[in-house]
Amino acid sequence: MQGALRDLTAQLRESGVPSPEVDARELVQHALKLGRSGLLTQAGRKLSGEEQRVLGELARRRAVREPLQHLLGEVEWAGLRLKVSPAALVPRFETELLLTLALADLEAVPAPRVLDVGTGTGALALGVKQARPDAQVTASDLSAEALDLARQNAALSGLDVVFVQADLLGSLSGPYDLLLSNPPYLPDADQLQVQPEVGFDPPLALYGGPDGLALARRLAAGAPGVLAPGGVMWLELDPRNVGVLAAELVAQGWAAQVHPDLTGRPRCVSARRV
């Protein structure tokens, strides 16, 4: 097995995979159905023909930069195990910050009503429901395939969330105490320069017009109609455009604030009507 791990690491490194050693270990564990300790305790055993075939196919797909999470079929995010697929954006670590900040806004709100717009895998909606079992959580998405994936994750987690197919706010009326979203926020021009892995994500979940704010602006325009008095909107955006939207929200009568991520870059914006 050590030989297979060494060869796979070399193949991934040659293909330009950013973390070949880590990815090779993950793929070997997945292909051989091993726990983390299995790489050590079974280091000397030989792979069967079927194991070699499975590992070879995974290696081929990762070498063409298909995301590791797609190959593993799941990801751990905010204490949840979530199924992932090309139907929805793979939940990013950065989005855990949006969840944490939004939940802090709900601490004094009993039985809060929450709306997650563009739910994808269901990560944010399920994260809220896991942390606040008393919350009434609704999640919307335009993609039927993404909603199917989100429903599967809700069933696997045993969490009760209402899923609705809608274009952003669609026919949703609320009122909601919290609206949160990780909308498509990359400028369209980024399609020419993103990492190869990003090409496996649905473009619908990534790109938000010339400056990346087309969907965020539509959300902000409709949010007053669905938020309860004192309700708040939380959005994750690109560090390049979050300040632009915050300024626009202030000009529209919102009390808006920009929040940095763990690296100090502006990442999220919160907004209340005043």
PDB file of C-alpha atoms in Angstrom:
ATOM      1  CA  MET A   1       0.000   0.000   0.000  1.00  0.00           C
ATOM      2  CA  GLN A   2       2.887   2.395   0.662  1.00  0.00           C
ATOM      3  CA  GLY A   3       3.978   2.008  -2.931  1.00  0.00           C
ATOM      4  CA  ALA A   4       0.517   2.852  -4.211  1.00  0.00           C
ATOM      5  CA  LEU A   5       0.385   5.902  -1.943  1.00  0.00           C
ATOM      6  CA  ARG A   6       3.792   7.064  -3.143  1.00  0.00           C
ATOM      7  CA  ASP A   7       2.900   6.597  -6.821  1.00  0.00           C
ATOM      8  CA  LEU A   8      -0.442   8.376  -6.411  1.00  0.00           C
ATOM      9  CA  THR A   9       1.203  11.317  -4.655  1.00  0.00           C
ATOM     10  CA  ALA A  10       3.679  11.652  -7.518  1.00  0.00           C
ATOM     11  CA  GLN A  11       0.881  11.473 -10.115  1.00  0.00           C
ATOM     12  CA  LEU A  12      -1.143  14.179  -8.391  1.00  0.00           C
ATOM     13  CA  ARG A  13       1.887  16.404  -7.927  1.00  0.00           C
ATOM     14  CA  GLU A  14       2.723  16.105 -11.626  1.00  0.00           C
ATOM     15  CA  SER A  15      -0.888  17.052 -12.458  1.00  0.00           C
ATOM     16  CA  GLY A  16      -0.618  20.262 -10.432  1.00  0.00           C
ATOM     17  CA  VAL A  17      -2.919  19.256  -7.573  1.00  0.00           C
ATOM     18  CA  PRO A  18      -2.246  21.800  -4.790  1.00  0.00           C
ATOM     19  CA  SER A  19      -1.979  19.278  -1.910  1.00  0.00           C
ATOM     20  CA  PRO A  20      -0.922  15.963  -3.473  1.00  0.00           C
ATOM     21  CA  GLU A  21       0.132  14.234  -0.253  1.00  0.00           C
ATOM     22  CA  VAL A  22      -3.093  15.018   1.594  1.00  0.00           C
ATOM     23  CA  ASP A  23      -5.285  14.144  -1.383  1.00  0.00           C
ATOM     24  CA  ALA A  24      -3.440  10.881  -2.011  1.00  0.00           C
ATOM     25  CA  ARG A  25      -3.982   9.774   1.589  1.00  0.00           C
ATOM     26  CA  GLU A  26      -7.668  10.675   1.433  1.00  0.00           C
ATOM     27  CA  LEU A  27      -8.162   8.778  -1.816  1.00  0.00           C
ATOM     28  CA  VAL A  28      -6.345   5.671  -0.594  1.00  0.00           C
ATOM     29  CA  GLN A  29      -8.403   5.653   2.610  1.00  0.00           C
ATOM     30  CA  HIS A  30     -11.595   6.067   0.595  1.00  0.00           C
ATOM     31  CA  ALA A  31     -10.765   3.437  -2.019  1.00  0.00           C
ATOM     32  CA  LEU A  32      -9.696   0.879   0.585  1.00  0.00           C
ATOM     33  CA  LYS A  33     -12.416   1.870   3.104  1.00  0.00           C
ATOM     34  CA  LEU A  34      -9.824   2.524   5.798  1.00  0.00           C
ATOM     35  CA  GLY A  35      -9.952   4.717   8.873  1.00  0.00           C
ATOM     36  CA  ARG A  36      -7.173   7.208   9.464  1.00  0.00           C
ATOM     37  CA  SER A  37      -5.150   4.646  11.410  1.00  0.00           C
ATOM     38  CA  GLY A  38      -5.486   2.107   8.598  1.00  0.00           C
ATOM     39  CA  LEU A  39      -2.719   3.697   6.549  1.00  0.00           C
ATOM     40  CA  LEU A  40      -0.299   2.845   9.356  1.00  0.00           C
ATOM     41  CA  THR A  41      -1.622  -0.501  10.543  1.00  0.00           C
ATOM     42  CA  GLN A  42      -1.999  -1.895   7.009  1.00  0.00           C
ATOM     43  CA  ALA A  43       0.910  -0.105   5.338  1.00  0.00           C
ATOM     44  CA  GLY A  44       2.549  -3.289   4.139  1.00  0.00           C
ATOM     45  CA  ARG A  45      -0.396  -5.106   2.587  1.00  0.00           C
ATOM     46  CA  LYS A  46      -0.849  -5.504  -1.148  1.00  0.00           C
ATOM     47  CA  LEU A  47      -3.849  -4.102  -2.971  1.00  0.00           C
ATOM     48  CA  SER A  48      -6.279  -6.473  -4.642  1.00  0.00           C
ATOM     49  CA  GLY A  49      -7.027  -6.097  -8.326  1.00  0.00           C
ATOM     50  CA  GLU A  50     -10.369  -4.441  -7.580  1.00  0.00           C
ATOM     51  CA  GLU A  51      -8.782  -2.041  -5.109  1.00  0.00           C
ATOM     52  CA  GLN A  52      -6.197  -1.070  -7.698  1.00  0.00           C
ATOM     53  CA  ARG A  53      -8.956  -0.479 -10.262  1.00  0.00           C
ATOM     54  CA  VAL A  54     -10.989   1.724  -7.903  1.00  0.00           C
ATOM     55  CA  LEU A  55      -7.949   3.708  -6.801  1.00  0.00           C
ATOM     56  CA  GLY A  56      -6.786   4.118 -10.396  1.00  0.00           C
ATOM     57  CA  GLU A  57     -10.147   5.604 -11.431  1.00  0.00           C
ATOM     58  CA  LEU A  58     -10.129   8.001  -8.478  1.00  0.00           C
ATOM     59  CA  ALA A  59      -6.558   8.996  -9.331  1.00  0.00           C
ATOM     60  CA  ARG A  60      -7.511   9.657 -12.958  1.00  0.00           C
ATOM     61  CA  ARG A  61     -10.403  11.903 -11.951  1.00  0.00           C
ATOM     62  CA  ARG A  62      -8.392  13.857  -9.379  1.00  0.00           C
ATOM     63  CA  ALA A  63      -5.537  14.278 -11.855  1.00  0.00           C
ATOM     64  CA  VAL A  64      -7.895  16.160 -14.184  1.00  0.00           C
ATOM     65  CA  ARG A  65      -8.701  18.312 -11.122  1.00  0.00           C
ATOM     66  CA  GLU A  66     -12.153  17.028 -10.264  1.00  0.00           C
ATOM     67  CA  PRO A  67     -12.636  18.234  -6.674  1.00  0.00           C
ATOM     68  CA  LEU A  68     -11.559  15.832  -3.961  1.00  0.00           C
ATOM     69  CA  GLN A  69     -14.906  16.325  -2.193  1.00  0.00           C
ATOM     70  CA  HIS A  70     -16.780  15.088  -5.277  1.00  0.00           C
ATOM     71  CA  LEU A  71     -14.660  11.949  -5.314  1.00  0.00           C
ATOM     72  CA  LEU A  72     -15.201  11.285  -1.621  1.00  0.00           C
ATOM     73  CA  GLY A  73     -18.909  12.096  -1.967  1.00  0.00           C
ATOM     74  CA  GLU A  74     -19.167  14.027   1.272  1.00  0.00           C
ATOM     75  CA  VAL A  75     -17.619  16.787   3.330  1.00  0.00           C
ATOM     76  CA  GLU A  76     -17.542  17.692   7.008  1.00  0.00           C
ATOM     77  CA  TRP A  77     -18.831  21.216   7.564  1.00  0.00           C
ATOM     78  CA  ALA A  78     -19.770  22.939  10.841  1.00  0.00           C
ATOM     79  CA  GLY A  79     -20.172  19.583  12.574  1.00  0.00           C
ATOM     80  CA  LEU A  80     -22.363  18.152   9.803  1.00  0.00           C
ATOM     81  CA  ARG A  81     -21.588  15.365   7.334  1.00  0.00           C
ATOM     82  CA  LEU A  82     -22.955  16.588   4.010  1.00  0.00           C
ATOM     83  CA  LYS A  83     -23.293  14.736   0.747  1.00  0.00           C
ATOM     84  CA  VAL A  84     -21.841  16.719  -2.139  1.00  0.00           C
ATOM     85  CA  SER A  85     -22.171  16.461  -5.906  1.00  0.00           C
ATOM     86  CA  PRO A  86     -21.796  18.605  -9.036  1.00  0.00           C
ATOM     87  CA  ALA A  87     -25.407  19.734  -8.432  1.00  0.00           C
ATOM     88  CA  ALA A  88     -24.339  22.296  -5.838  1.00  0.00           C
ATOM     89  CA  LEU A  89     -21.379  24.289  -4.642  1.00  0.00           C
ATOM     90  CA  VAL A  90     -19.183  22.378  -2.193  1.00  0.00           C
ATOM     91  CA  PRO A  91     -19.568  24.171   1.172  1.00  0.00           C
ATOM     92  CA  ARG A  92     -16.449  26.223   1.908  1.00  0.00           C
ATOM     93  CA  PHE A  93     -14.810  26.592   5.293  1.00  0.00           C
ATOM     94  CA  GLU A  94     -15.196  30.373   5.026  1.00  0.00           C
ATOM     95  CA  THR A  95     -18.988  30.037   5.048  1.00  0.00           C
ATOM     96  CA  GLU A  96     -18.868  28.638   8.594  1.00  0.00           C
ATOM     97  CA  LEU A  97     -18.116  32.245   9.619  1.00  0.00           C
ATOM     98  CA  LEU A  98     -21.405  33.394   8.088  1.00  0.00           C
ATOM     99  CA  LEU A  99     -23.241  30.724  10.072  1.00  0.00           C
ATOM    100  CA  THR A 100     -21.499  31.641  13.331  1.00  0.00           C
ATOM    101  CA  LEU A 101     -22.172  35.365  12.965  1.00  0.00           C
ATOM    102  CA  ALA A 102     -25.798  34.877  11.941  1.00  0.00           C
ATOM    103  CA  LEU A 103     -26.466  32.533  14.862  1.00  0.00           C
ATOM    104  CA  ALA A 104     -25.070  35.141  17.257  1.00  0.00           C
ATOM    105  CA  ASP A 105     -27.721  37.540  15.963  1.00  0.00           C
ATOM    106  CA  LEU A 106     -30.412  35.047  16.973  1.00  0.00           C
ATOM    107  CA  GLU A 107     -29.315  34.486  20.573  1.00  0.00           C
ATOM    108  CA  ALA A 108     -32.043  36.720  22.018  1.00  0.00           C
ATOM    109  CA  VAL A 109     -34.744  35.649  19.529  1.00  0.00           C
ATOM    110  CA  PRO A 110     -37.040  32.836  20.737  1.00  0.00           C
ATOM    111  CA  ALA A 111     -38.189  30.332  18.097  1.00  0.00           C
ATOM    112  CA  PRO A 112     -36.646  32.356  15.260  1.00  0.00           C
ATOM    113  CA  ARG A 113     -37.933  32.169  11.698  1.00  0.00           C
ATOM    114  CA  VAL A 114     -35.002  31.737   9.324  1.00  0.00           C
ATOM    115  CA  LEU A 115     -34.681  31.755   5.537  1.00  0.00           C
ATOM    116  CA  ASP A 116     -31.609  30.424   3.703  1.00  0.00           C
ATOM    117  CA  VAL A 117     -31.625  31.637   0.084  1.00  0.00           C
ATOM    118  CA  GLY A 118     -29.704  29.609  -2.496  1.00  0.00           C
ATOM    119  CA  THR A 119     -29.285  26.710  -0.095  1.00  0.00           C
ATOM    120  CA  GLY A 120     -27.282  24.381  -2.386  1.00  0.00           C
ATOM    121  CA  THR A 121     -26.337  21.380  -0.250  1.00  0.00           C
ATOM    122  CA  GLY A 122     -28.517  22.769   2.552  1.00  0.00           C
ATOM    123  CA  ALA A 123     -25.443  23.570   4.648  1.00  0.00           C
ATOM    124  CA  LEU A 124     -26.513  26.913   6.115  1.00  0.00           C
ATOM    125  CA  ALA A 125     -30.118  25.878   6.742  1.00  0.00           C
ATOM    126  CA  LEU A 126     -29.056  22.642   8.417  1.00  0.00           C
ATOM    127  CA  GLY A 127     -26.365  24.434  10.397  1.00  0.00           C
ATOM    128  CA  VAL A 128     -28.962  26.817  11.804  1.00  0.00           C
ATOM    129  CA  LYS A 129     -31.386  24.005  12.635  1.00  0.00           C
ATOM    130  CA  GLN A 130     -28.660  21.958  14.302  1.00  0.00           C
ATOM    131  CA  ALA A 131     -27.637  24.883  16.519  1.00  0.00           C
ATOM    132  CA  ARG A 132     -31.193  26.121  17.120  1.00  0.00           C
ATOM    133  CA  PRO A 133     -33.667  23.203  17.170  1.00  0.00           C
ATOM    134  CA  ASP A 134     -36.414  25.694  18.079  1.00  0.00           C
ATOM    135  CA  ALA A 135     -35.932  27.609  14.814  1.00  0.00           C
ATOM    136  CA  GLN A 136     -38.402  27.378  11.930  1.00  0.00           C
ATOM    137  CA  VAL A 137     -36.038  27.071   8.980  1.00  0.00           C
ATOM    138  CA  THR A 138     -36.961  27.447   5.307  1.00  0.00           C
ATOM    139  CA  ALA A 139     -34.461  27.038   2.473  1.00  0.00           C
ATOM    140  CA  SER A 140     -34.898  28.003  -1.172  1.00  0.00           C
ATOM    141  CA  ASP A 141     -33.003  27.241  -4.350  1.00  0.00           C
ATOM    142  CA  LEU A 142     -33.670  27.622  -8.060  1.00  0.00           C
ATOM    143  CA  SER A 143     -32.091  24.252  -8.867  1.00  0.00           C
ATOM    144  CA  ALA A 144     -34.249  21.155  -8.439  1.00  0.00           C
ATOM    145  CA  GLU A 145     -31.087  19.015  -8.369  1.00  0.00           C
ATOM    146  CA  ALA A 146     -29.598  21.082  -5.550  1.00  0.00           C
ATOM    147  CA  LEU A 147     -32.837  20.862  -3.570  1.00  0.00           C
ATOM    148  CA  ASP A 148     -32.842  17.086  -3.952  1.00  0.00           C
ATOM    149  CA  LEU A 149     -29.305  16.985  -2.562  1.00  0.00           C
ATOM    150  CA  ALA A 150     -30.287  19.316   0.302  1.00  0.00           C
ATOM    151  CA  ARG A 151     -33.272  17.110   1.182  1.00  0.00           C
ATOM    152  CA  GLN A 152     -30.980  14.078   1.275  1.00  0.00           C
ATOM    153  CA  ASN A 153     -28.667  15.899   3.674  1.00  0.00           C
ATOM    154  CA  ALA A 154     -31.598  16.910   5.868  1.00  0.00           C
ATOM    155  CA  ALA A 155     -32.732  13.284   6.021  1.00  0.00           C
ATOM    156  CA  LEU A 156     -29.228  12.047   6.827  1.00  0.00           C
ATOM    157  CA  SER A 157     -28.891  14.635   9.592  1.00  0.00           C
ATOM    158  CA  GLY A 158     -32.392  14.072  10.957  1.00  0.00           C
ATOM    159  CA  LEU A 159     -33.071  17.808  10.804  1.00  0.00           C
ATOM    160  CA  ASP A 160     -36.450  19.300   9.900  1.00  0.00           C
ATOM    161  CA  VAL A 161     -36.105  22.024   7.273  1.00  0.00           C
ATOM    162  CA  VAL A 162     -38.681  23.159   4.705  1.00  0.00           C
ATOM    163  CA  PHE A 163     -37.258  23.276   1.170  1.00  0.00           C
ATOM    164  CA  VAL A 164     -38.838  25.430  -1.535  1.00  0.00           C
ATOM    165  CA  GLN A 165     -37.927  25.788  -5.205  1.00  0.00           C
ATOM    166  CA  ALA A 166     -37.768  29.506  -5.925  1.00  0.00           C
ATOM    167  CA  ASP A 167     -35.743  32.097  -7.801  1.00  0.00           C
ATOM    168  CA  LEU A 168     -34.179  33.858  -4.808  1.00  0.00           C
ATOM    169  CA  LEU A 169     -37.147  35.003  -2.707  1.00  0.00           C
ATOM    170  CA  GLY A 170     -39.690  33.940  -5.332  1.00  0.00           C
ATOM    171  CA  SER A 171     -43.141  33.665  -3.761  1.00  0.00           C
ATOM    172  CA  LEU A 172     -41.782  33.515  -0.201  1.00  0.00           C
ATOM    173  CA  SER A 173     -43.439  36.013   2.118  1.00  0.00           C
ATOM    174  CA  GLY A 174     -42.189  35.376   5.650  1.00  0.00           C
ATOM    175  CA  PRO A 175     -41.978  37.172   7.909  1.00  0.00           C
ATOM    176  CA  TYR A 176     -38.472  36.005   8.827  1.00  0.00           C
ATOM    177  CA  ASP A 177     -36.258  37.132  11.682  1.00  0.00           C
ATOM    178  CA  LEU A 178     -33.139  36.192   9.727  1.00  0.00           C
ATOM    179  CA  LEU A 179     -32.359  35.962   6.036  1.00  0.00           C
ATOM    180  CA  LEU A 180     -28.974  34.512   5.224  1.00  0.00           C
ATOM    181  CA  SER A 181     -27.375  33.644   1.931  1.00  0.00           C
ATOM    182  CA  ASN A 182     -24.103  32.752   0.278  1.00  0.00           C
ATOM    183  CA  PRO A 183     -25.185  33.953  -3.173  1.00  0.00           C
ATOM    184  CA  PRO A 184     -23.145  33.731  -6.381  1.00  0.00           C
ATOM    185  CA  TYR A 185     -20.683  36.574  -5.910  1.00  0.00           C
ATOM    186  CA  LEU A 186     -17.753  36.152  -8.302  1.00  0.00           C
ATOM    187  CA  PRO A 187     -17.482  38.668 -11.155  1.00  0.00           C
ATOM    188  CA  ASP A 188     -18.177  37.009 -14.500  1.00  0.00           C
ATOM    189  CA  ALA A 189     -14.622  37.703 -15.672  1.00  0.00           C
ATOM    190  CA  ASP A 190     -13.296  35.322 -13.012  1.00  0.00           C
ATOM    191  CA  GLN A 191     -14.418  32.421 -15.192  1.00  0.00           C
ATOM    192  CA  LEU A 192     -11.213  32.924 -17.172  1.00  0.00           C
ATOM    193  CA  GLN A 193      -8.866  32.568 -14.198  1.00  0.00           C
ATOM    194  CA  VAL A 194     -10.338  30.280 -11.521  1.00  0.00           C
ATOM    195  CA  GLN A 195      -8.696  27.078 -10.303  1.00  0.00           C
ATOM    196  CA  PRO A 196      -9.555  24.026 -12.449  1.00  0.00           C
ATOM    197  CA  GLU A 197     -11.544  22.520  -9.560  1.00  0.00           C
ATOM    198  CA  VAL A 198     -13.976  25.435  -9.654  1.00  0.00           C
ATOM    199  CA  GLY A 199     -14.951  24.434 -13.185  1.00  0.00           C
ATOM    200  CA  PHE A 200     -16.736  21.412 -11.717  1.00  0.00           C
ATOM    201  CA  ASP A 201     -19.052  23.614  -9.629  1.00  0.00           C
ATOM    202  CA  PRO A 202     -22.317  24.809 -11.201  1.00  0.00           C
ATOM    203  CA  PRO A 203     -21.779  28.288 -12.734  1.00  0.00           C
ATOM    204  CA  LEU A 204     -25.231  29.247 -11.436  1.00  0.00           C
ATOM    205  CA  ALA A 205     -23.815  29.077  -7.903  1.00  0.00           C
ATOM    206  CA  LEU A 206     -20.639  31.031  -8.625  1.00  0.00           C
ATOM    207  CA  TYR A 207     -21.004  34.061 -10.871  1.00  0.00           C
ATOM    208  CA  GLY A 208     -23.008  37.182 -10.103  1.00  0.00           C
ATOM    209  CA  GLY A 209     -22.704  39.503 -13.085  1.00  0.00           C
ATOM    210  CA  PRO A 210     -20.027  42.022 -14.081  1.00  0.00           C
ATOM    211  CA  ASP A 211     -19.132  42.989 -10.505  1.00  0.00           C
ATOM    212  CA  GLY A 212     -20.464  39.867  -8.775  1.00  0.00           C
ATOM    213  CA  LEU A 213     -23.312  41.694  -7.031  1.00  0.00           C
ATOM    214  CA  ALA A 214     -26.296  41.123  -9.322  1.00  0.00           C
ATOM    215  CA  LEU A 215     -27.892  38.452  -7.123  1.00  0.00           C
ATOM    216  CA  ALA A 216     -27.000  40.215  -3.857  1.00  0.00           C
ATOM    217  CA  ARG A 217     -28.667  43.398  -5.099  1.00  0.00           C
ATOM    218  CA  ARG A 218     -31.823  41.486  -6.031  1.00  0.00           C
ATOM    219  CA  LEU A 219     -31.879  39.937  -2.569  1.00  0.00           C
ATOM    220  CA  ALA A 220     -31.457  43.319  -0.897  1.00  0.00           C
ATOM    221  CA  ALA A 221     -34.288  44.763  -2.994  1.00  0.00           C
ATOM    222  CA  GLY A 222     -36.705  42.030  -1.961  1.00  0.00           C
ATOM    223  CA  ALA A 223     -35.572  41.478   1.614  1.00  0.00           C
ATOM    224  CA  PRO A 224     -37.655  44.257   3.220  1.00  0.00           C
ATOM    225  CA  GLY A 225     -40.783  42.497   1.995  1.00  0.00           C
ATOM    226  CA  VAL A 226     -39.978  39.248   3.813  1.00  0.00           C
ATOM    227  CA  LEU A 227     -38.128  40.379   6.960  1.00  0.00           C
ATOM    228  CA  ALA A 228     -39.974  40.863  10.225  1.00  0.00           C
ATOM    229  CA  PRO A 229     -39.560  44.200  12.070  1.00  0.00           C
ATOM    230  CA  GLY A 230     -36.017  44.152  13.439  1.00  0.00           C
ATOM    231  CA  GLY A 231     -35.067  41.304  11.138  1.00  0.00           C
ATOM    232  CA  VAL A 232     -31.548  41.083   9.758  1.00  0.00           C
ATOM    233  CA  MET A 233     -29.977  39.990   6.481  1.00  0.00           C
ATOM    234  CA  TRP A 234     -26.588  38.283   6.432  1.00  0.00           C
ATOM    235  CA  LEU A 235     -24.655  37.733   3.195  1.00  0.00           C
ATOM    236  CA  GLU A 236     -21.276  36.236   2.356  1.00  0.00           C
ATOM    237  CA  LEU A 237     -19.610  38.052  -0.536  1.00  0.00           C
ATOM    238  CA  ASP A 238     -16.259  38.483  -2.244  1.00  0.00           C
ATOM    239  CA  PRO A 239     -13.706  40.616  -0.370  1.00  0.00           C
ATOM    240  CA  ARG A 240     -13.495  42.724  -3.533  1.00  0.00           C
ATOM    241  CA  ASN A 241     -17.159  43.717  -3.536  1.00  0.00           C
ATOM    242  CA  VAL A 242     -18.568  43.355  -0.022  1.00  0.00           C
ATOM    243  CA  GLY A 243     -17.748  46.983   0.804  1.00  0.00           C
ATOM    244  CA  VAL A 244     -19.495  48.163  -2.347  1.00  0.00           C
ATOM    245  CA  LEU A 245     -22.720  46.436  -1.396  1.00  0.00           C
ATOM    246  CA  ALA A 246     -22.515  47.636   2.206  1.00  0.00           C
ATOM    247  CA  ALA A 247     -22.267  51.249   1.006  1.00  0.00           C
ATOM    248  CA  GLU A 248     -25.243  50.743  -1.306  1.00  0.00           C
ATOM    249  CA  LEU A 249     -27.288  49.267   1.542  1.00  0.00           C
ATOM    250  CA  VAL A 250     -26.539  52.242   3.786  1.00  0.00           C
ATOM    251  CA  ALA A 251     -27.642  54.584   1.004  1.00  0.00           C
ATOM    252  CA  GLN A 252     -30.901  52.599   0.766  1.00  0.00           C
ATOM    253  CA  GLY A 253     -31.693  52.974   4.456  1.00  0.00           C
ATOM    254  CA  TRP A 254     -30.113  49.871   5.939  1.00  0.00           C
ATOM    255  CA  ALA A 255     -27.819  49.797   8.960  1.00  0.00           C
ATOM    256  CA  ALA A 256     -25.055  47.741   7.339  1.00  0.00           C
ATOM    257  CA  GLN A 257     -21.781  46.458   8.728  1.00  0.00           C
ATOM    258  CA  VAL A 258     -18.886  44.591   7.078  1.00  0.00           C
ATOM    259  CA  HIS A 259     -17.302  41.661   8.960  1.00  0.00           C
ATOM    260  CA  PRO A 260     -13.804  40.268   8.262  1.00  0.00           C
ATOM    261  CA  ASP A 261     -12.900  36.603   7.932  1.00  0.00           C
ATOM    262  CA  LEU A 262     -10.147  34.900   9.933  1.00  0.00           C
ATOM    263  CA  THR A 263      -7.486  36.327   7.600  1.00  0.00           C
ATOM    264  CA  GLY A 264      -8.761  39.872   8.135  1.00  0.00           C
ATOM    265  CA  ARG A 265     -10.294  40.242   4.676  1.00  0.00           C
ATOM    266  CA  PRO A 266     -13.816  41.703   4.452  1.00  0.00           C
ATOM    267  CA  ARG A 267     -16.142  38.751   3.876  1.00  0.00           C
ATOM    268  CA  CYS A 268     -19.685  39.155   5.247  1.00  0.00           C
ATOM    269  CA  VAL A 269     -22.184  41.976   5.503  1.00  0.00           C
ATOM    270  CA  SER A 270     -25.056  42.258   7.970  1.00  0.00           C
ATOM    271  CA  ALA A 271     -27.910  44.677   7.420  1.00  0.00           C
ATOM    272  CA  ARG A 272     -31.013  45.823   9.314  1.00  0.00           C
ATOM    273  CA  ARG A 273     -33.673  48.188   8.164  1.00  0.00           C
ATOM    274  CA  VAL A 274     -33.671  51.458  10.153  1.00  0.00           C
TER     275      VAL A 274
END
